[in-house]
Structure formats: structure tokens, C-alpha cells
Short mmCIF file of C-alpha atoms in Angstrom, two decimals:
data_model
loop_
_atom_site.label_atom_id
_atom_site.label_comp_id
_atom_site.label_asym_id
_atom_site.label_seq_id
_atom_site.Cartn_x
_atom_site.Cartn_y
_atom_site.Cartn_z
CA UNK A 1 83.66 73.68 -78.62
CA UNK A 2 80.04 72.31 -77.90
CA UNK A 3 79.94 68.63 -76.54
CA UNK A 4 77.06 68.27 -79.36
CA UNK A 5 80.04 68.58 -81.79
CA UNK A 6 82.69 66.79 -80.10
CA UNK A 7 79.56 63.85 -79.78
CA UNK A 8 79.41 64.06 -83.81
CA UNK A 9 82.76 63.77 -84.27
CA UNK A 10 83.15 60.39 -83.15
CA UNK A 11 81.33 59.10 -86.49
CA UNK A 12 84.00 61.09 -88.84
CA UNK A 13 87.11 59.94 -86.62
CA UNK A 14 85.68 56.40 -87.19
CA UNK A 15 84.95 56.89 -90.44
CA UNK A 16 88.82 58.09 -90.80
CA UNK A 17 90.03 54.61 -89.25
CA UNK A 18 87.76 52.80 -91.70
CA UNK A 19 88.90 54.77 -95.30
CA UNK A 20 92.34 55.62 -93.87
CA UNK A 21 93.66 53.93 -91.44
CA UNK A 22 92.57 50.67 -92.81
CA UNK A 23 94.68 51.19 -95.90
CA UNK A 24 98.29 51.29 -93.90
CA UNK A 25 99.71 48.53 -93.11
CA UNK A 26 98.60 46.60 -90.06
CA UNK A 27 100.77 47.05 -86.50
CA UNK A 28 102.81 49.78 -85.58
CA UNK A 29 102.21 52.13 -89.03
CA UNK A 30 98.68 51.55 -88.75
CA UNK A 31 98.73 52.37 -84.74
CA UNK A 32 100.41 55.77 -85.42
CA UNK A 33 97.54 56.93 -87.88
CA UNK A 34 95.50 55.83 -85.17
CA UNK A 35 96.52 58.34 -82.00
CA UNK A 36 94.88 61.42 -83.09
CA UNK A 37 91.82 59.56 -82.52
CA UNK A 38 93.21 57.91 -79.71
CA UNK A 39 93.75 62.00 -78.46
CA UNK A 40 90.01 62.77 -79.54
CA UNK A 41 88.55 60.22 -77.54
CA UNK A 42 90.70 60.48 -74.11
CA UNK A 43 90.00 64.38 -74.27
CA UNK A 44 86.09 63.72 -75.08
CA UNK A 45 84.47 63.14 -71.59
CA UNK A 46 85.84 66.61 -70.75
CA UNK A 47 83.60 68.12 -72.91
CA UNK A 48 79.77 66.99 -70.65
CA UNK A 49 78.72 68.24 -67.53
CA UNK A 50 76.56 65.17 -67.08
CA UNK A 51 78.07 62.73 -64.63
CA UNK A 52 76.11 60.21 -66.11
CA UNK A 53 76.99 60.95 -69.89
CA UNK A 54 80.29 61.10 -68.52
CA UNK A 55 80.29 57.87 -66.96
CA UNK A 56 78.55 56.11 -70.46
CA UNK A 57 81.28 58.13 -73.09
CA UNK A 58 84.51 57.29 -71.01
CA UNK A 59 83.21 53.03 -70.72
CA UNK A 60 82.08 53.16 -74.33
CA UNK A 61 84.80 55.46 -76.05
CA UNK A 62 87.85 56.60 -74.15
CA UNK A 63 87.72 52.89 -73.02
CA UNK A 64 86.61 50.29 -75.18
CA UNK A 65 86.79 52.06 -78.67
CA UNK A 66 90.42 52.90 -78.04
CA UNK A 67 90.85 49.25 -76.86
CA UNK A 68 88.96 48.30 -80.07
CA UNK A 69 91.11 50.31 -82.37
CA UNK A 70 93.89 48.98 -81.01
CA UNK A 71 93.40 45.62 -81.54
CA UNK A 72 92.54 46.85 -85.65
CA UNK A 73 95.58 48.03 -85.87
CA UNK A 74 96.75 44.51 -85.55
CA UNK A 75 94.29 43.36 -87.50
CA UNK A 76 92.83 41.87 -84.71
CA UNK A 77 89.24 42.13 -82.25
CA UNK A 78 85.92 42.71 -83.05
CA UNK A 79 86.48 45.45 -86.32
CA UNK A 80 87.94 42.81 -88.37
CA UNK A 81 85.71 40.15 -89.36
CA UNK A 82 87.97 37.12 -89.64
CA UNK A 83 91.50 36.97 -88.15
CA UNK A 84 92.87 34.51 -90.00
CA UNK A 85 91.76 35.77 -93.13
CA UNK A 86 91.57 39.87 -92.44
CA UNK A 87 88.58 41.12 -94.36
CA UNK A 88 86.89 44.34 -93.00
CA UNK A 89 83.22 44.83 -92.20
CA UNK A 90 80.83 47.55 -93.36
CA UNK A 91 81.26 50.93 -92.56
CA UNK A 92 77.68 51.30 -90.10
CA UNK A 93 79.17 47.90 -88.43
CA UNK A 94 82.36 49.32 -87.70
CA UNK A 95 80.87 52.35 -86.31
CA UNK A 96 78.35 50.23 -83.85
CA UNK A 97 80.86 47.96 -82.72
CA UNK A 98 82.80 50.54 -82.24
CA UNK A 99 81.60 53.23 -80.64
CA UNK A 100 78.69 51.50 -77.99
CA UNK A 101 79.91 48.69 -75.51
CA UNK A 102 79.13 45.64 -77.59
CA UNK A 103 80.27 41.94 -77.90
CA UNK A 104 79.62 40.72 -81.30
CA UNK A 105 79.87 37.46 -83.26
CA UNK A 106 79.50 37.05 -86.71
CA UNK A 107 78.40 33.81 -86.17
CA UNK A 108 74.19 33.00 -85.64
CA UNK A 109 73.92 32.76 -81.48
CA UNK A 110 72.40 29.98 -80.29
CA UNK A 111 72.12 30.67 -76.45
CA UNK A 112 70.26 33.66 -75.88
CA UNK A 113 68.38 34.67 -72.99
CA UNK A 114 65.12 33.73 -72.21
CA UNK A 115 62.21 36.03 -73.47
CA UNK A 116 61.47 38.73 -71.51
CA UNK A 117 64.32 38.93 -69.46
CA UNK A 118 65.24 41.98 -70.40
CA UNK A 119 62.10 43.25 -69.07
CA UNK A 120 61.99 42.00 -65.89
CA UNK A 121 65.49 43.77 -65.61
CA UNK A 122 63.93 47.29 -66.59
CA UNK A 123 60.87 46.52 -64.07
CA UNK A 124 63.52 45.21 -60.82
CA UNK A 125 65.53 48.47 -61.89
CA UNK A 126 62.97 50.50 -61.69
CA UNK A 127 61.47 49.19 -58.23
CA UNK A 128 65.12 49.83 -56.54
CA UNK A 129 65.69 53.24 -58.51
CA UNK A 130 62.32 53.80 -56.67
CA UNK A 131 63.48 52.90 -53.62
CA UNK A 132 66.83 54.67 -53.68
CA UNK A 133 65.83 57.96 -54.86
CA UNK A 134 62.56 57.91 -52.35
CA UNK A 135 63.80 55.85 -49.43
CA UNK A 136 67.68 55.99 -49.02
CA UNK A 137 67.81 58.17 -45.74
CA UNK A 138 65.07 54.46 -44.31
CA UNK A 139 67.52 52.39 -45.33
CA UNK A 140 70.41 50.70 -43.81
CA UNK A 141 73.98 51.88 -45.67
CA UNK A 142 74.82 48.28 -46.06
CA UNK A 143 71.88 47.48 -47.65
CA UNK A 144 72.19 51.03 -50.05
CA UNK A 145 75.50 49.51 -51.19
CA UNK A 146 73.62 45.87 -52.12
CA UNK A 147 71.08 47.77 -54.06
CA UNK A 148 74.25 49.84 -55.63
CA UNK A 149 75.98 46.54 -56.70
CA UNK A 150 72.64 44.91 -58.07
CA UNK A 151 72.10 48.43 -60.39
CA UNK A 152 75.46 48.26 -61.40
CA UNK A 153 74.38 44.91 -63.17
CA UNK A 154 71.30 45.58 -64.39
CA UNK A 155 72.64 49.14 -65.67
CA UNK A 156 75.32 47.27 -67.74
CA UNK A 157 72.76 44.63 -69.11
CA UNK A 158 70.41 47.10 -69.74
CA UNK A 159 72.42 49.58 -71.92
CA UNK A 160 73.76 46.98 -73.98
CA UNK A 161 69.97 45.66 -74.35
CA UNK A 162 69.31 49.41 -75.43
CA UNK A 163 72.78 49.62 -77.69
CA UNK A 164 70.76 45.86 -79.32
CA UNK A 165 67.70 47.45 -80.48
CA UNK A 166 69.47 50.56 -81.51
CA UNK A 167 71.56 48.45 -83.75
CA UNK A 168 68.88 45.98 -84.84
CA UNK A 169 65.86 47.67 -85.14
CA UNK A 170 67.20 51.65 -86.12
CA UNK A 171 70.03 51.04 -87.62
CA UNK A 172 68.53 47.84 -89.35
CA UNK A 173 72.08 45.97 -89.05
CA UNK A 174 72.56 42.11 -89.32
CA UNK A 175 74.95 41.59 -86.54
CA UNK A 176 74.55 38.63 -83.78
CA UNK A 177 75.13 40.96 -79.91
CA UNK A 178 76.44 38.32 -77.18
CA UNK A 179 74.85 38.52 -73.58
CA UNK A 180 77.01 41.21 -71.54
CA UNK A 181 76.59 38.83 -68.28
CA UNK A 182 76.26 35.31 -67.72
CA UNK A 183 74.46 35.29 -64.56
CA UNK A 184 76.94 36.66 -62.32
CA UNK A 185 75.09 36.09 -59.14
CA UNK A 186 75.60 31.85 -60.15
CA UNK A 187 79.72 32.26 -60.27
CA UNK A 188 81.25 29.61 -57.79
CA UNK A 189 84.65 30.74 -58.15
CA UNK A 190 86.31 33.98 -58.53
CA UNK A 191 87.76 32.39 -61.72
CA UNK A 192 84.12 31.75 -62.71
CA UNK A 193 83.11 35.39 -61.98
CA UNK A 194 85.54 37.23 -64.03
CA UNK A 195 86.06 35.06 -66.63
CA UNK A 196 83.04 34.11 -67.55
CA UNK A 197 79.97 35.86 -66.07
CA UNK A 198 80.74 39.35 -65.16
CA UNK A 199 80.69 42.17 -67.93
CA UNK A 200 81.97 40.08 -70.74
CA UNK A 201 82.11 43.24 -72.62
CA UNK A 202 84.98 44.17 -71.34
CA UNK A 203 86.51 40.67 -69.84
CA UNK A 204 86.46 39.79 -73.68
CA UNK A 205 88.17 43.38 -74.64
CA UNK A 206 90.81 42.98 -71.97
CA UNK A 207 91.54 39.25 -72.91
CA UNK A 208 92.89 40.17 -75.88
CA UNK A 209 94.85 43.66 -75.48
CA UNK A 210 95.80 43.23 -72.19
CA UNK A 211 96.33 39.06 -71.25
CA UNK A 212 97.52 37.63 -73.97
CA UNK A 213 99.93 40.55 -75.41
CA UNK A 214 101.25 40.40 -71.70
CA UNK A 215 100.71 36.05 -71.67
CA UNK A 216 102.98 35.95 -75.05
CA UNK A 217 105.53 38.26 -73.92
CA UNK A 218 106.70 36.22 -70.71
CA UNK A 219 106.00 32.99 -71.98
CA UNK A 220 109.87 32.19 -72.70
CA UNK A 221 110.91 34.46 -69.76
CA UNK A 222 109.36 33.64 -66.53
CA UNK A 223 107.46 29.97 -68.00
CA UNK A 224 104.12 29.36 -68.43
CA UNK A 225 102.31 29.17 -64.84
CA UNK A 226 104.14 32.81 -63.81
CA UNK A 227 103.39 33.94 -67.37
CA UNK A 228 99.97 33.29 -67.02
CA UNK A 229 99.47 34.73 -63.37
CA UNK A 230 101.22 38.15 -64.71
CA UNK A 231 98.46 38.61 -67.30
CA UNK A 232 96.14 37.98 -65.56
CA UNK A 233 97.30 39.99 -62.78
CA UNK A 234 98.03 42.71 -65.45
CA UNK A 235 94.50 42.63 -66.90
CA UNK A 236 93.03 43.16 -63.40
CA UNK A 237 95.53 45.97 -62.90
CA UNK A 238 94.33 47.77 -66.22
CA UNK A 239 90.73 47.21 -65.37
CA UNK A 240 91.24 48.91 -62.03
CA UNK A 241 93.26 51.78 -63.76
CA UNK A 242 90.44 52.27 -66.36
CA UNK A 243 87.94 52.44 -63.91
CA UNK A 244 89.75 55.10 -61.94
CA UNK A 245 89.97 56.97 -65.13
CA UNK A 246 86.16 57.00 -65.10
CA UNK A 247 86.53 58.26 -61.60
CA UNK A 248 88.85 60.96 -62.26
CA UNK A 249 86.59 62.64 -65.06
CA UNK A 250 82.99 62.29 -63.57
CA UNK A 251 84.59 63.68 -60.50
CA UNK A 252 85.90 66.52 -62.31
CA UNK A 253 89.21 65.72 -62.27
CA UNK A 254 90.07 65.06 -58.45
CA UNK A 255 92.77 62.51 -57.81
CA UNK A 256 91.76 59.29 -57.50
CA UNK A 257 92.43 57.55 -54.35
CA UNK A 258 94.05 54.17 -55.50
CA UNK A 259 90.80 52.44 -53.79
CA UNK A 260 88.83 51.21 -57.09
CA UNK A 261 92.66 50.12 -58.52
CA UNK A 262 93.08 48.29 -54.91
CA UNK A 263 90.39 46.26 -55.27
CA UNK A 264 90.70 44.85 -58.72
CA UNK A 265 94.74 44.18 -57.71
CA UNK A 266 93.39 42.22 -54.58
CA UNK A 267 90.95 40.17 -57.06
CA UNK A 268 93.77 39.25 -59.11
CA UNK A 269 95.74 38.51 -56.34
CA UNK A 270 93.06 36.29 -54.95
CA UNK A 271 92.47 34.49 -58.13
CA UNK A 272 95.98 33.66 -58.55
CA UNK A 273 96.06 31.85 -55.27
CA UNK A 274 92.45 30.59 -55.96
CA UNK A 275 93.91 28.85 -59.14
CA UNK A 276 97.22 27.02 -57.06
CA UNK A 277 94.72 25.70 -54.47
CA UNK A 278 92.71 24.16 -56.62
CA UNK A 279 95.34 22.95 -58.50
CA UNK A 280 96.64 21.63 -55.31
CA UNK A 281 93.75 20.04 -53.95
CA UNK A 282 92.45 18.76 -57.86
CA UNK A 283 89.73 16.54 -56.54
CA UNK A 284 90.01 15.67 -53.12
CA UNK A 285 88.23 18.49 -51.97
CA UNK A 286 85.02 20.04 -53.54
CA UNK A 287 82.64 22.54 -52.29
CA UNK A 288 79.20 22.38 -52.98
CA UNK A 289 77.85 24.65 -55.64
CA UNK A 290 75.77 26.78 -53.43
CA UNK A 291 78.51 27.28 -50.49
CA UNK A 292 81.30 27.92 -53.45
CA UNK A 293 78.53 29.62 -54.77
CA UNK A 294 77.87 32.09 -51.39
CA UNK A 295 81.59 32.63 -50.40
CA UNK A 296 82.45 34.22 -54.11
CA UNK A 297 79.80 36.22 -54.31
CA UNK A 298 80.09 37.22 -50.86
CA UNK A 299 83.66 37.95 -51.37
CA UNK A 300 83.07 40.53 -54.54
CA UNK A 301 80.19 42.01 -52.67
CA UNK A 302 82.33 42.60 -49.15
CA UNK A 303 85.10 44.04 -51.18
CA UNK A 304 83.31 46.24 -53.36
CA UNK A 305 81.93 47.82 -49.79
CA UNK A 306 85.30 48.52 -48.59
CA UNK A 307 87.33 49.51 -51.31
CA UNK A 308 84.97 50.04 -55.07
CA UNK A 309 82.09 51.99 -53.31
CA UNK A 310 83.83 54.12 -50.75
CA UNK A 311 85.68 57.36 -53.34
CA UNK A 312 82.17 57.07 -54.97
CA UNK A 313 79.96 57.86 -52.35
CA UNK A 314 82.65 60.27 -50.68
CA UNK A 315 82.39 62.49 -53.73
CA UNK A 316 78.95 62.17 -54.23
CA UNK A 317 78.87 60.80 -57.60
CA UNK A 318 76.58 58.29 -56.62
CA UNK A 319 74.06 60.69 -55.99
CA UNK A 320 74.51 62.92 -58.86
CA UNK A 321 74.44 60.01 -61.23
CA UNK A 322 70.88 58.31 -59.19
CA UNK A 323 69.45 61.66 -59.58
CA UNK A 324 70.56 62.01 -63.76
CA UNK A 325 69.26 58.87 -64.18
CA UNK A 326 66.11 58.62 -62.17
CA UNK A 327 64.70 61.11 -64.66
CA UNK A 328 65.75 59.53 -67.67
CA UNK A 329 64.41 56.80 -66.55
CA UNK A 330 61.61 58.09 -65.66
CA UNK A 331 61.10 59.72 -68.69
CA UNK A 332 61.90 56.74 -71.31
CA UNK A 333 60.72 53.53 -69.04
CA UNK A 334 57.53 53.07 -70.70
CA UNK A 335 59.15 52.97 -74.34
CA UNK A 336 62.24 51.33 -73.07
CA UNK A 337 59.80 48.32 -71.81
CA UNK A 338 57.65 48.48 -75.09
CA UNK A 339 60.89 48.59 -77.38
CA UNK A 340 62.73 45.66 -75.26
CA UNK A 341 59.54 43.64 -75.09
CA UNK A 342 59.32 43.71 -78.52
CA UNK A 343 62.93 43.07 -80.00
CA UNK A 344 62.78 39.43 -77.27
CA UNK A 345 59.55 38.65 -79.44
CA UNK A 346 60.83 39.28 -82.28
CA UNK A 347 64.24 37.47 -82.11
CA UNK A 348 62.50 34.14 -80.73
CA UNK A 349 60.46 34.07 -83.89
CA UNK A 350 56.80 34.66 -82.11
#
């Protein structure tokens, strides 16, 4: 079976969920008519011999849509436009928000980035994609793995930008797309960094199938600070076990070493005890912004060198991905500028 066709296939399985599925009866019926596409889309990354591909179609669709669908067959999430009132959207909505890594509102956004921001993301990417594929063996290691952490953001801000005008401008859809960051590199907690900065794509996705299910369940067992500590400590736990997953199949199914899962378990762990202290110490003492600022930040980056980065540069999926993406990028920069350039005019009205 060609990946081409397995690519295809996602429209008609989510085309399925929205004539078929929809029809059953929301929670556990309506899960069941769910899990052959639930099978479909854990088996799909299997099927490219692109690490980066890989990497994009187990994030936006083993991932996320699965997380998605879940949540519809509660009649909850992004698929169903109004909780407390279930109504359904369109077919070509449900397929966008389904199948690319999008955080939607149906409501009109009225704190969106700053024109051209977008831009100077696709220009700093390119200058360090530059650098890395031309200059890597110059460079201190340390320094590699800052560069690393800074694509990692712009990669993430960038696709959704690209998954935007997609949406918008080809697909001529009427849907408001949230930020996927908040400036991360401004967090002065580690509270403040996952929760409200970092990849909201998926803090948002995991909020909702992974903290609260897990917040609601112990409420009346364990009370309502432990409750809350669990779930969170259970969303970091899932993150970690979904990014291994990405591991394991752009690595061609190797083992994963636990590493990535360690250090999204220490970050919950850390943000637990974050939490008491400053419940503890309420106002009596109070960092400033740009020390509170420095230690978080410092913190991610420090941890991400000891425990996120090392299975990925082991196995050399950093460099097969750098090297799949330099030429893309390569290839589609110039439109890529002249396409983002022109959606940021265009949604501030000049």
C-alpha cells in the first residue's frame, strides 16, 4: 500500500466520523465507531520513509487527531462547535481542524501577533538552518543544542502559520487560528511556560483529554490539591509518552530510551513543587521578572540538553530531519515568505 494512498485516506476516515460516527450516540457507542480510525492513524507513520513527514503525520494525526476524535466522541473539543449546546461544524472545518495541528476559536480573535512576525520567523529560521547545515562541525555542541531548541519553536510556529494560510487562503474557510506560542522565551515560571506559552496546540489538547478526565476522577478520592497535582502530573506523563512515540517511528522502530518521557515527568514533578512554594511563600517573596524570567528558561533549556536532545542526536535523527528540511526549505522559502507576508497584511486590514 503506497503512503500516497494511506495520505488520502485520512479525508474519507474523517469524512466517516463526520456522516457516521456523528450520528451514534455521544461517549462510549460513539468511541467504538471511532477505533478503526483510531487503528488507521496509529499504523499511518509506518507507511513514509521521510523522517521529517514522519515526524509532521505522527504530531498532527496519530497524535492530535486521535486526541481530537476523542474528545467528539464526548461531544466535546475543537470538532464540536458549542459544548453546551452540541451543534457540528462543516464538513471542510472538521477536516482542517482535524487533521493539521490547529487551535481554533469560533469566536473573532482579538490579540494577534504583530504584522510580520511570521516573517521574521521564516528569515531567523533560515539564518540558523544556514548555519547548522554549513557550520555545525565550527560550532560548539552546546551551542548546536541552543540553535536545536530555538528551531524547535520556530518550526512549530511556522507550520501552524503554513496550516493558517492553507486554511484561509486555499481552502477559503472562515475559521479564527489561535497563536501556537505565547512568547515562550518571556515565561517566569515553569507554570507560566507550560501552561500558557509553550505549544498551546497541544497544552490546550492535553487539558482537556488528559487533566481534567484525570482532575474529575480523583476529585472525591484523594481531594482537590492531590487531585490536581495527579493531572497535571498525568498530562506531563502523556506528553512525554507521545513524544517517545514520535521517537519510536522516525527512528524506525528502535526502543525508546525512557529519556524524552524522563524529562517531561521531572517538569511535572518540578511544577508541582513550584506550585506549594509559592503557595507557601504567597507574597513575601518575589523574584524579579527577568531573574524568574532567566532561571525557567534556563531550567527547560539545561534539561532538554541532558535528557530531550540526547536519543535524538544518538540516532541521528537530528541530522536526517536538518538535511529533509534544509531542502524544502530551500526550495519553498521564497513563496513561504511571499504567502506569509501577505496573509499578516491581509488579516490587519492594510
Amino acid at each position: 500500500m503506497s503512503s500516497n494512498y494511506i495520505c488520502f485516506s485520512v479525508i474519507p476516515s474523517l469524512s466517516y466520523c463526520y456522516f457516521f460516527s456523528a450520528k451514534i450516540p455521544k461517549g462510549i457507542p460513539r468511541l467504538i465507531s471511532l477505533l478503526p480510525i483510531f487503528y488507521l492513524f496509529t499504523i499511518l507513520p509506518l507507511y513514509f520513509s521521510s523522517a521529517f513527514l514522519t515526524v509532521i503525520t505522527t504530531f498532527s494525526i496519530t497524535w492530535l487527531a486521535i486526541f481530537k476524535l476523542v474528545l467528539f466522541a464526548f461531544d466535546q473539543g475543537p470538532l464540536i462547535n458549542n459544548a453546551s449546546n452540541p451543534k457540528i461544524i462543516s464538513l471542510p472545518v472538521f477536516i482542517s481542524i482535524a487533521a493539521l495541528p490547529l487551535r481554533t476559536t469560533f469566536t473573532p480573535n482579538q490579540n494577534r501577533k504583530n504584522p510580520m512576525n511570521s516573517a521574521v520567523q521564516l528569515v531567523i529560521f533560515a539564518v540558523i538552518m544556514e548555519i547548522i547545515l554549513h557550520h555545525k562541525n565550527e560550532i560548539h555542541p552546546k551551542l548546536v543544542l541552543i540553535f536545536y531548541s530555538v528551531m524547535i519553536f520556530l518550526m512549530i510556529d511556522i507550520l501552524i502559520a503554513l496550516s493558517s494560510l492553507v486554511v484561509k487562503n486555499f481552502l477559503c474557510l472562515d475559521i479564527e487560528i489561535e497563536s501556537p506560542s505565547n512568547e515562550p522565551y518571556f515565561s517566569t515560571s515553569l507554570q507560566d511556560f507550560w501552561g500558557r506559552r509553550w505549544n498551546l496546540t497541544v497544552t490546550h489538547t492535553l487539558r482537556f483529554t488528559v487533566y481534567n478526565p484525570v482532575r474529575l476522577v480523583l476529585l472525591n478520592v484523594i481531594g482537590r490539591k492531590w487531585a490536581q497535582h495527579s493531572a497535571s502530573l498525568a498530562t506531563f506523563l502523556v506528553s512525554g509518552l507521545m513524544h517517545e512515540l514520535i521517537f519510536y517511528y522516525v527512528n524506525n522502530g528502535v526502543r525508546p530510551s525512557g529519556e524524552i518521557t524522563g524529562f517531561f515527568v521531572l517538569h511535572g514533578l518540578c511544577l508541582m513543587v513550584e506550585i506549594e512554594v509559592k503557595k507557601a511563600l504567597k507574597d513575601t517573596l518575589q523574584l524579579p521578572g527577568l531573574v524568574s524570567g532567566l532561571l525557567t528558561v534556563g531550567f527547560v533549556v539545561v534539561t532538554a540538553f541532558g535528557l530531550f536532545f540526547p536519543p535524538i542526536i544518538r540516532s541521528g535523527v537530528d541530522e536526517s530531519i536538518l538535511e529533509e528540511v534544509g531542502f524544502c526549505f530551500d526550495f519553498l522559502k521564497d513563496k513561504m515568505l511571499q504567502f506569509v507576508i501577505f496573509d499578516e497584511i491581509c488579516n490587519f486590514g492594510y
